[in-house]
Short mmCIF file of C-alpha atoms and ligand atoms in Angstrom, two decimals:
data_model
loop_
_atom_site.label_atom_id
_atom_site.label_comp_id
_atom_site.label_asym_id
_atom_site.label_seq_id
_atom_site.Cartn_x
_atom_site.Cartn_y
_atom_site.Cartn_z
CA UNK A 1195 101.08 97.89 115.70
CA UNK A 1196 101.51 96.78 111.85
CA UNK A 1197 98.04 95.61 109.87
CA UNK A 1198 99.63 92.98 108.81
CA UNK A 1199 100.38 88.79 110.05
CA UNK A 1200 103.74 88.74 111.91
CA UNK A 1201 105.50 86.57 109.74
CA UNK A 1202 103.81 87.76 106.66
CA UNK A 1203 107.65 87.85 104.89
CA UNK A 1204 109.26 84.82 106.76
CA UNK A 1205 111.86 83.06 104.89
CA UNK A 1206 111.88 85.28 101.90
CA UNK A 1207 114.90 87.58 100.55
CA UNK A 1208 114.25 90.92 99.53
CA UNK A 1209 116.68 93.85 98.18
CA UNK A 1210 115.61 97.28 98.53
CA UNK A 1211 117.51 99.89 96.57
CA UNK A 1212 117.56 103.53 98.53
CA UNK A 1213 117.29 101.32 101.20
CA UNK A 1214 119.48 103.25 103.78
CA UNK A 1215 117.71 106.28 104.23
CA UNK A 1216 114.03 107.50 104.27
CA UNK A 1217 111.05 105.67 102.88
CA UNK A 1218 113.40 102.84 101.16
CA UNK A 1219 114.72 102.77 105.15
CA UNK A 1220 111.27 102.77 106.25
CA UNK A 1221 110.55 100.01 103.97
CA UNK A 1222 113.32 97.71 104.98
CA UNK A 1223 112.42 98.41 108.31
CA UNK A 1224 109.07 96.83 107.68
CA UNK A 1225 109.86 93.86 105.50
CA UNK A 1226 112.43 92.94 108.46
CA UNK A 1227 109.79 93.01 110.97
CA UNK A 1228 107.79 91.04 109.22
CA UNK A 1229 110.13 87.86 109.28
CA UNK A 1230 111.97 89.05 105.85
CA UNK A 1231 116.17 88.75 105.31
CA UNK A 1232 116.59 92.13 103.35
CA UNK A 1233 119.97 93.21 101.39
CA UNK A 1234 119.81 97.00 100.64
CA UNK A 1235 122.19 98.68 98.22
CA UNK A 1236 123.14 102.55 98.16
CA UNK A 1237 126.30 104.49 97.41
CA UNK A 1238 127.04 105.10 100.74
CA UNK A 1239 128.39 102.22 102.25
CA UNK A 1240 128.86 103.87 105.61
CA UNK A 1241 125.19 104.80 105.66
CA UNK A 1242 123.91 101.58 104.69
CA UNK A 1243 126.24 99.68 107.34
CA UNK A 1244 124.47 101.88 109.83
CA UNK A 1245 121.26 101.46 108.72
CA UNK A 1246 122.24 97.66 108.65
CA UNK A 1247 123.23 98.00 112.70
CA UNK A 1248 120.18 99.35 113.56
CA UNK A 1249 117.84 96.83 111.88
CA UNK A 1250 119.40 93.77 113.04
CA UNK A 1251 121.32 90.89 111.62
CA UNK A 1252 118.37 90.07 108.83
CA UNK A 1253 119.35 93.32 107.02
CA UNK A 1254 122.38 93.03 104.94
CA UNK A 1255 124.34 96.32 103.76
CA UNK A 1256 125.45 95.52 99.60
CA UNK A 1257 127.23 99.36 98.65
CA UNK A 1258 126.51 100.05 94.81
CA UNK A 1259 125.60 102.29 91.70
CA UNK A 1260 122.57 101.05 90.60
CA UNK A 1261 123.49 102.78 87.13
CA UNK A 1262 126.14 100.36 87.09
CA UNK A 1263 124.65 97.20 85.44
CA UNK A 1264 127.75 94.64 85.57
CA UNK A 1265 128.31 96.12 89.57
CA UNK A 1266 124.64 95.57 89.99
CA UNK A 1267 124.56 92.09 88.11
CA UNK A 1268 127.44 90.87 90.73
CA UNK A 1269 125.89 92.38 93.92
CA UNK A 1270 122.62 90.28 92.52
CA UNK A 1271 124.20 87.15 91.57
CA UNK A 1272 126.50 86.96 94.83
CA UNK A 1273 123.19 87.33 96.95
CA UNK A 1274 121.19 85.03 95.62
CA UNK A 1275 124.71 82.62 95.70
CA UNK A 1276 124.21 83.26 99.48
CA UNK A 1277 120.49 83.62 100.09
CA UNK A 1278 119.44 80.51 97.64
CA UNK A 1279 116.88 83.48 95.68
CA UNK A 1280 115.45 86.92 95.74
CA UNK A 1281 111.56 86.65 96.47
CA UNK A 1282 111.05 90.69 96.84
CA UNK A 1283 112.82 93.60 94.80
CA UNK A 1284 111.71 97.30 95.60
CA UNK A 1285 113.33 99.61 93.20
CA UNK A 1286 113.44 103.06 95.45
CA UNK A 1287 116.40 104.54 95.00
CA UNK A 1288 116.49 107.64 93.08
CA UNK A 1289 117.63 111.67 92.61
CA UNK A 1290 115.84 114.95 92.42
CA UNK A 1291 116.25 118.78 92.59
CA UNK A 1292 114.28 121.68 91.66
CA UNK A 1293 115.29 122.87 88.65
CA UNK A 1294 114.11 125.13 85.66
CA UNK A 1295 114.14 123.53 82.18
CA UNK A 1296 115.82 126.20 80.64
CA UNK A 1297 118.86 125.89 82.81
CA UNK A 1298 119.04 122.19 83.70
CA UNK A 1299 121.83 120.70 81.96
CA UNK A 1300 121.30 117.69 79.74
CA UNK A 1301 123.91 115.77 82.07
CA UNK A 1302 121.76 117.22 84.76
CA UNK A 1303 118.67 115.50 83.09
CA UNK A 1304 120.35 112.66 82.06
CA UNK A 1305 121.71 111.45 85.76
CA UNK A 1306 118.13 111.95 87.29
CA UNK A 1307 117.20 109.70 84.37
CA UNK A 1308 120.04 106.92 84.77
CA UNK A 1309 119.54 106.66 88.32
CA UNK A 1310 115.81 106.67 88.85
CA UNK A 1311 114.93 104.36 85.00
CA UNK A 1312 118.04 103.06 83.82
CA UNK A 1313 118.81 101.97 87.50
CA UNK A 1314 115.15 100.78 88.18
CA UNK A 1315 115.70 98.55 84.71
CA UNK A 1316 119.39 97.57 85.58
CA UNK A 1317 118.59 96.07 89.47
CA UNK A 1318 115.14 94.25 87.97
CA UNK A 1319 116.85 92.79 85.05
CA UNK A 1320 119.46 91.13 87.17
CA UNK A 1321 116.88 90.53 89.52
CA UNK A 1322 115.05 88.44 86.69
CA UNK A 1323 118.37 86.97 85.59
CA UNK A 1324 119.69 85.70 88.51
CA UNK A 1325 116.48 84.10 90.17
CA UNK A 1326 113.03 85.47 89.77
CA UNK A 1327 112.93 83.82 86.11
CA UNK A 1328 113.11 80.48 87.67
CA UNK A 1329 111.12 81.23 90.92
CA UNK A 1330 108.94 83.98 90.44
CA UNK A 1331 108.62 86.97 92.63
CA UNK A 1332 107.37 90.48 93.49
CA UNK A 1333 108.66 93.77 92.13
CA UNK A 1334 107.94 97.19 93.48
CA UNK A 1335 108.86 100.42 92.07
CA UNK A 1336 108.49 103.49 93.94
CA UNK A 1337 107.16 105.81 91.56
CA UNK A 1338 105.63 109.58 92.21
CA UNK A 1339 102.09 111.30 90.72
CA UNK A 1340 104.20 114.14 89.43
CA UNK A 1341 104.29 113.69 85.95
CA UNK A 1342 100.38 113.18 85.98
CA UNK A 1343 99.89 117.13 85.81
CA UNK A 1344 102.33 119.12 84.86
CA UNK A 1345 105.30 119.73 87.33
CA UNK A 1346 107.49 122.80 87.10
CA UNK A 1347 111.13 122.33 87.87
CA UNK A 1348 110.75 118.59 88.08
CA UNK A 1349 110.81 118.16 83.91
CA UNK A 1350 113.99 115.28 84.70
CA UNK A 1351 111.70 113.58 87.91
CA UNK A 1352 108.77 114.32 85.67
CA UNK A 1353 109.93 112.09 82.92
CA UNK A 1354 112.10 109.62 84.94
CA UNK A 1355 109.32 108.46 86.87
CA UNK A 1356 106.76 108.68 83.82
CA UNK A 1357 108.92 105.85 82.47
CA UNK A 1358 108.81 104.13 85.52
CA UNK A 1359 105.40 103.21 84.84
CA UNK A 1360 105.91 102.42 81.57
CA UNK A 1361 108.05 100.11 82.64
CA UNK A 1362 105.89 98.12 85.81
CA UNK A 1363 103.37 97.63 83.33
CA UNK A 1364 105.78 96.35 80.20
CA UNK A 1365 107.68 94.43 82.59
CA UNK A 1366 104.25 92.74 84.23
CA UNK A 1367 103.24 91.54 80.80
CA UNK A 1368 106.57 90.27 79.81
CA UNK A 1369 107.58 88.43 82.92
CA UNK A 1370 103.67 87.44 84.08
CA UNK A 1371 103.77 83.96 82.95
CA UNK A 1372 107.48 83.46 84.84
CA UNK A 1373 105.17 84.15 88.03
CA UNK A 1374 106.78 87.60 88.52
CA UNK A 1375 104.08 90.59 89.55
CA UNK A 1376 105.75 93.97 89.03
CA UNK A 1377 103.66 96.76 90.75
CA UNK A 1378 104.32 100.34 91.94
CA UNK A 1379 103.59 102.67 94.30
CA UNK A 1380 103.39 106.38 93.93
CA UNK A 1381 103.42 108.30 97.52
CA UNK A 1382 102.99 111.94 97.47
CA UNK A 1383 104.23 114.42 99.94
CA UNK A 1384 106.21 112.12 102.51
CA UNK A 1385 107.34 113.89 106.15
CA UNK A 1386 111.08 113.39 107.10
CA UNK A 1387 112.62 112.97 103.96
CA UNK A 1388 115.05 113.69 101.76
CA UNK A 1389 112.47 114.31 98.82
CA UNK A 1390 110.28 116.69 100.76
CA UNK A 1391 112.73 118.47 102.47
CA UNK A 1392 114.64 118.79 98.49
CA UNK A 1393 111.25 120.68 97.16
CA UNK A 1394 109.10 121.62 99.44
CA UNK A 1395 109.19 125.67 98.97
CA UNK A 1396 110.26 127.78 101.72
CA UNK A 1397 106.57 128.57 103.13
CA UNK A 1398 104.05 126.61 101.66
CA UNK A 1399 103.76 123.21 104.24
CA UNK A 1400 100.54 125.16 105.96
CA UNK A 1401 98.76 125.89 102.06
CA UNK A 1402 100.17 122.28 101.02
CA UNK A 1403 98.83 120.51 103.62
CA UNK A 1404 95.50 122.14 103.43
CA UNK A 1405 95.48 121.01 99.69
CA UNK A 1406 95.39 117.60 100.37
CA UNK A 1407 92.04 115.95 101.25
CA UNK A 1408 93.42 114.13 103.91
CA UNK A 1409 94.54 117.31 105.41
CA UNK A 1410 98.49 116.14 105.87
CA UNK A 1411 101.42 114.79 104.33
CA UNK A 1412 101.92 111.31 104.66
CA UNK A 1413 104.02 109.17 106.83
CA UNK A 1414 107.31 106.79 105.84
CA UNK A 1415 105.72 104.09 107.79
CA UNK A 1416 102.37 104.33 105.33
CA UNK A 1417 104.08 104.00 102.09
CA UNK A 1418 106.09 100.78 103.74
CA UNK A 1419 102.11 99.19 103.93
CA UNK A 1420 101.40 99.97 100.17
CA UNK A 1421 104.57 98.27 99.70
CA UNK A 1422 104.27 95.20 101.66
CA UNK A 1423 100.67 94.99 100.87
CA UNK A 1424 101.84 94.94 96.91
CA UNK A 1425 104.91 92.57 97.87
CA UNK A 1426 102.58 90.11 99.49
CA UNK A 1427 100.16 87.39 98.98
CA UNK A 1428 97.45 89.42 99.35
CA UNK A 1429 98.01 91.37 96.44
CA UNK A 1430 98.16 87.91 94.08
CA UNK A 1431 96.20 88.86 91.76
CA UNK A 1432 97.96 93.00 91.28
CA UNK A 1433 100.24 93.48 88.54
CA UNK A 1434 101.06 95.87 86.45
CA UNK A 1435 99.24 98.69 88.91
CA UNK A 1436 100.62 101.75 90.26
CA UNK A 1437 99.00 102.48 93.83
CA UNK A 1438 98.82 106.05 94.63
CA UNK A 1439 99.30 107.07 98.38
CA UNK A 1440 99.25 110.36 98.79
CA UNK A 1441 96.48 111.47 100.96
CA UNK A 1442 94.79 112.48 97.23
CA UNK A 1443 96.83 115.49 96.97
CA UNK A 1444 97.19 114.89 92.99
CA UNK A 1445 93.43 114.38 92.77
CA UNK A 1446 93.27 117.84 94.22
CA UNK A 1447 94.29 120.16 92.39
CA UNK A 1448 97.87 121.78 91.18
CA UNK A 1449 100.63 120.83 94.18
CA UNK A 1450 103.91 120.45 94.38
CA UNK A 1451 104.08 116.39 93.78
C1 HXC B 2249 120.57 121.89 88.79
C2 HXC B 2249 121.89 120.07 89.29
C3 HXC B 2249 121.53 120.15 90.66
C4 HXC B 2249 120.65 121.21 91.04
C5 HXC B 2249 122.88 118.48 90.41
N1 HXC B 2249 122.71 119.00 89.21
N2 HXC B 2249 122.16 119.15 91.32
N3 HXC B 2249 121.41 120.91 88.37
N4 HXC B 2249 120.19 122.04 90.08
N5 HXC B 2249 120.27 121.38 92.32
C6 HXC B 2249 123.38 118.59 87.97
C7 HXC B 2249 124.87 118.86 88.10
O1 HXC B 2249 125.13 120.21 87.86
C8 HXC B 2249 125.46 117.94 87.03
O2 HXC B 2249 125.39 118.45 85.73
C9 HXC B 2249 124.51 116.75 87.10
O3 HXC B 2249 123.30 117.19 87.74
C10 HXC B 2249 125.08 115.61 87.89
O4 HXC B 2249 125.42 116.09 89.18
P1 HXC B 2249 126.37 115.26 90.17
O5 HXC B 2249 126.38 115.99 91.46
O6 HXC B 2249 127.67 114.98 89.47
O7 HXC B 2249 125.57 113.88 90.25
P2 HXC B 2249 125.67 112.70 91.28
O8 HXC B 2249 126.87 112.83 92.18
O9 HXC B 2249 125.49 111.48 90.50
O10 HXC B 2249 124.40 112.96 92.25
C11 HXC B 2249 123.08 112.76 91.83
C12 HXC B 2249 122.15 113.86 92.33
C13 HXC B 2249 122.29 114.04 93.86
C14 HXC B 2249 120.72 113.45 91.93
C15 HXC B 2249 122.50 115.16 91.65
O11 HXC B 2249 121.43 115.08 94.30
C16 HXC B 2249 121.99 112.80 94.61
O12 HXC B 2249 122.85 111.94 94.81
N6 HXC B 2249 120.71 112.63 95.09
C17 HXC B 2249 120.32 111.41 95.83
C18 HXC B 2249 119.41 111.78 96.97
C19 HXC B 2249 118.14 112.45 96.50
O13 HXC B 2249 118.13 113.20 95.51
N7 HXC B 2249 117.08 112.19 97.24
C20 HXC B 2249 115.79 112.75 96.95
C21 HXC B 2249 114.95 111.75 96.26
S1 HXC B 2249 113.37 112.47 96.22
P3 HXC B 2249 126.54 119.41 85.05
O14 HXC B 2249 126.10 119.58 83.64
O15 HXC B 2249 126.51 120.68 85.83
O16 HXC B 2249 127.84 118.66 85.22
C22 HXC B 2249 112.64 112.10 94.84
C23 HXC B 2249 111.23 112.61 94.77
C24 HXC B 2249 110.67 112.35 93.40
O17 HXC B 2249 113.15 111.46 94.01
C25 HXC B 2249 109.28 112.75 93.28
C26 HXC B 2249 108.80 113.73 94.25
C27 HXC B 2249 107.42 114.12 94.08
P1 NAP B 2250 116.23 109.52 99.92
O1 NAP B 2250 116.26 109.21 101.38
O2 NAP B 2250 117.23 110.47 99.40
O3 NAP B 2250 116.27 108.15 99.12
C1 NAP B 2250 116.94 107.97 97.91
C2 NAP B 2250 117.87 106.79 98.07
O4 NAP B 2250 118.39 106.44 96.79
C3 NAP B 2250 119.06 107.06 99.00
O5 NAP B 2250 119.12 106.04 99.98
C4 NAP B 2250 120.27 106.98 98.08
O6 NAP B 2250 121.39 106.37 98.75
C5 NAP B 2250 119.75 106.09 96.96
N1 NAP B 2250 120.45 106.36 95.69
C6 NAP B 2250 120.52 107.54 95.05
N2 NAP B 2250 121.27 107.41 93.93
C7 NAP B 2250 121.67 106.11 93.89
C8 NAP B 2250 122.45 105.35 93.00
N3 NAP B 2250 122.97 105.91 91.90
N4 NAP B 2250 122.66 104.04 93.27
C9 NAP B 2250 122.14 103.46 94.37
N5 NAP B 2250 121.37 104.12 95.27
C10 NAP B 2250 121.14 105.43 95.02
O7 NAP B 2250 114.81 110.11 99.49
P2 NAP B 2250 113.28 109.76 99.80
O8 NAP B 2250 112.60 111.06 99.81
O9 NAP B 2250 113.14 108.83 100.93
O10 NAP B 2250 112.85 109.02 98.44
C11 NAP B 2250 112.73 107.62 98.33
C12 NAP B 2250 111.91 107.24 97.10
O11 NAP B 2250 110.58 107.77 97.21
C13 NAP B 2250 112.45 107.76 95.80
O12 NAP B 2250 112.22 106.81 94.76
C14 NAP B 2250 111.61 108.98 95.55
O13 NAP B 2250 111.57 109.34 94.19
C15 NAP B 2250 110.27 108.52 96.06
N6 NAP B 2250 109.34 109.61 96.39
C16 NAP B 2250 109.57 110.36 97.51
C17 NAP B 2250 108.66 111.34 97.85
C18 NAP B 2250 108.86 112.14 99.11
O14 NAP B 2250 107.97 112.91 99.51
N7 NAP B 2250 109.97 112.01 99.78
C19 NAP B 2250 107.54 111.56 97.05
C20 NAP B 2250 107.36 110.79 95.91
C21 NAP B 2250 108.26 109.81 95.59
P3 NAP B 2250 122.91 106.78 98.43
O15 NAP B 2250 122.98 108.26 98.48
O16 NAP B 2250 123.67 106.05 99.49
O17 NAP B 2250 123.22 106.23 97.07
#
């Protein structure tokens, strides 16, 4: 049973980018139960129609490259045309690999950086443009606590994300006084996903998992509460913070994330 009021979201529009798989999934899930019409965008249209069936007729499939600013400009302008405004934008889509430095290629770095920053500034700028200037609203990026040590193999994640929070707290200044809170979240270790399943190395879940105070990795529907807790009233007075949920795996010592 969810922590939070039944209706907590009802009557407001959110878009969730990476919203048709894994914890962006997880995420829509939750703003949906919680009384919320929710637009998700993704390359894979067939994915996000499915996700879109399953979730019911409040979540609306929009396909799109979020490192396409004029695509992403229309797919924002023609929702809020339909939906009257956009009260809730959480910025989760994103790439990753393990990779050395030495070998990644700069268009290698380059597309983990255009998706996860240029993509994050792209969807929040049209965001701003097309309605929260006028009416406020709540951004949330999903960030990561990798770039707080230092990561091996994740130098493009690393520095993607890093700029991530650069830009929740740049953006929270700047667009504060239009009534616009931008926050993140930064989950560690997340089971059934994508991400985990990308660099987790073969054989260390047991020694991870005993790394982390908490004793686990976390769970998709956890990092949907961070988010909903940031998205929400409750968090009125939050901007410009990045909430860690990870179980304090970063706190502990060298890790993967
Ligand atoms: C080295 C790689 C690589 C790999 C791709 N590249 N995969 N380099 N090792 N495993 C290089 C390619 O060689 C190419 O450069 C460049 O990256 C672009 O590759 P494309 O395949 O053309 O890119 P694209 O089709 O745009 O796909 C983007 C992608 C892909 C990131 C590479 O994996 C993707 O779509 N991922 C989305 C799903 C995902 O990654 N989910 C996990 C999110 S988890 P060259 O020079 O060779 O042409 C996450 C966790 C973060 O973000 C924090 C965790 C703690
Ligand atoms: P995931 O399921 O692969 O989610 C990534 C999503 O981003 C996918 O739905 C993907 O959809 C979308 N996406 C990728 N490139 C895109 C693009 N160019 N334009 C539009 N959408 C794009 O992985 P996940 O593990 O759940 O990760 C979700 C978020 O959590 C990410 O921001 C990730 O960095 C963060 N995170 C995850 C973990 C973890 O343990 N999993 C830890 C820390 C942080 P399409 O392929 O359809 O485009």
């Amino acid at each position: 049973m969810s922590a939070f009021r039944s209706d907590l979201f009802e009557g407001k529009v959110a878009l969730v980018t990476g919203g048709g798989s894994g914890i962006g999934r997880g995420i829509v899930a939750a703003l949906v139960e919680h009384g919320a019409t929710v637009a998700i965008m993704g390359r894979n249209a067939e994915r996000l129609e499915a996700t879109a069936a399953e979730l019911g007729s409040r979540c609306v499939p929009l396909a799109g490259d979020v490192r396409d600013a004029d695509a992403v400009t229309a797919l924002v302008e023609g929702l809020v045309a339909r939906c009257g405004r956009l009260d809730v934008l959480v910025n989760g889509a994103a790439g990753n690999f393990l990779a050395p430095a030495a070998t990644l290629s700069s268009k290698g770095f380059r597309t983990v950086l255009e998706i996860d920053t240029v993509g994050t500034y792209n969807v929040s700028r049209a965001a701003f443009l097309a309605s929260m200037r006028e009416a406020g609203g709540a951004i949330v990026n999903i960030s990561a606590t990798l770039h707080y040590g230092g990561t091996p193999m994740q130098v493009h994640a690393a520095s993607a994300k890093a700029a991530i929070d650069a830009m929740t707290r740049t953006l929270a200044v700047e667009w504060g006084p239009a009534g616009i809170r931008v926050n993140a979240v930064a989950p560690g270790p997340i089971e059934d996903t994508e991400g985990l399943s990308r660099l987790l190395p073969e054989g260390m879940r047991a020694a991870m998992e005993r790394s982390i105070p908490l004793r686990r990795f976390g769970r998709i529907p956890e990092i949907a509460d961070a988010v909903l807790f940031l998205a929400s009233d409750a968090a009125s007075l939050v901007t410009g913070a990045v909430l860690v949920a990870d179980g304090g795996a970063w706190l502990a010592g060298p890790a993967l994330m």
